[in-house]
């Protein structure tokens, strides 16, 4: 069978408004569109245990730690610039 060049689509009718709102909130929390979040949920639900996860390493690491939230590094203020030493 030749490789496919198009993507399939799926329409979900009669979706509970509360479920749609939860999907919207989850998508925003994960920095994705609702469609991307729905694809991710379906992919996660249908993945077989031990099956290789799609995406690059960054996406897999981010997905694992996104629930923990961001990190505040507390970067210290810059010090004044030092004058270069004078050699005689």
Coordinates of C-alpha atoms in Angstrom, one line a residue:
X1 CA 0.0 0.0 0.0
X2 CA 1.5 3.4 -0.9
X3 CA 2.1 5.9 1.9
X4 CA -0.8 8.4 2.5
X5 CA -0.2 12.0 1.9
X6 CA -3.4 13.4 3.5
X7 CA -4.6 13.6 7.1
X8 CA -7.9 12.2 8.2
X9 CA -10.4 14.3 10.2
X10 CA -12.9 13.4 12.9
X11 CA -16.1 15.2 13.8
X12 CA -17.5 14.7 17.3
X13 CA -21.2 15.6 17.6
X14 CA -23.3 16.1 20.7
X15 CA -20.3 16.9 22.9
X16 CA -21.2 17.9 26.4
X17 CA -20.5 21.6 26.9
X18 CA -18.8 21.0 30.2
X19 CA -16.5 18.5 28.5
X20 CA -15.7 20.9 25.8
X21 CA -14.9 23.6 28.4
X22 CA -12.6 21.2 30.2
X23 CA -10.8 20.4 26.9
X24 CA -10.4 24.1 26.2
X25 CA -8.9 24.8 29.7
X26 CA -6.6 21.8 29.4
X27 CA -5.4 22.9 25.9
X28 CA -4.6 26.4 27.2
X29 CA -2.8 25.0 30.2
X30 CA -0.7 22.9 27.9
X31 CA -0.1 25.7 25.4
X32 CA -1.9 24.0 22.5
X33 CA -5.0 24.4 20.4
X34 CA -8.1 22.4 21.3
X35 CA -7.6 20.2 18.2
X36 CA -3.9 19.5 19.2
X37 CA -5.0 18.6 22.7
X38 CA -7.7 16.3 21.5
X39 CA -5.2 14.5 19.2
X40 CA -2.8 14.2 22.1
X41 CA -5.5 12.7 24.4
X42 CA -6.6 10.2 21.7
X43 CA -3.0 9.3 21.0
X44 CA -2.2 8.8 24.7
X45 CA -5.4 6.7 25.2
X46 CA -4.7 4.5 22.3
X47 CA -1.0 4.0 22.7
X48 CA 0.0 0.4 23.5
X49 CA 2.2 0.0 26.6
X50 CA 5.9 -0.1 25.5
X51 CA 5.1 1.5 22.2
X52 CA 7.6 4.2 21.1
X53 CA 6.2 7.7 21.8
X54 CA 5.9 10.1 18.9
X55 CA 7.6 13.5 18.8
X56 CA 11.0 14.7 19.6
X57 CA 12.8 14.5 23.0
X58 CA 11.8 18.0 24.0
X59 CA 8.1 17.3 23.5
X60 CA 8.3 14.1 25.5
X61 CA 10.1 15.7 28.4
X62 CA 7.7 18.7 28.4
X63 CA 4.7 16.4 28.4
X64 CA 6.1 14.5 31.4
X65 CA 6.7 17.6 33.5
X66 CA 4.0 20.1 32.4
X67 CA 1.7 19.2 35.3
X68 CA 4.4 20.3 37.8
X69 CA 4.2 23.9 36.5
X70 CA 6.9 26.4 35.6
X71 CA 10.2 27.2 37.4
X72 CA 11.2 30.5 38.9
X73 CA 14.9 30.6 38.8
X74 CA 15.3 33.8 40.7
X75 CA 18.0 35.3 38.6
X76 CA 20.1 37.8 40.6
X77 CA 20.4 41.4 39.5
X78 CA 23.4 42.3 37.3
X79 CA 26.4 43.8 39.0
X80 CA 28.1 47.0 37.6
X81 CA 30.5 46.3 34.8
X82 CA 34.1 46.1 36.0
X83 CA 36.9 48.2 34.5
X84 CA 39.5 46.1 32.7
X85 CA 42.9 45.8 34.5
X86 CA 45.7 48.1 33.5
X87 CA 49.0 46.4 32.7
X88 CA 52.1 48.5 33.0

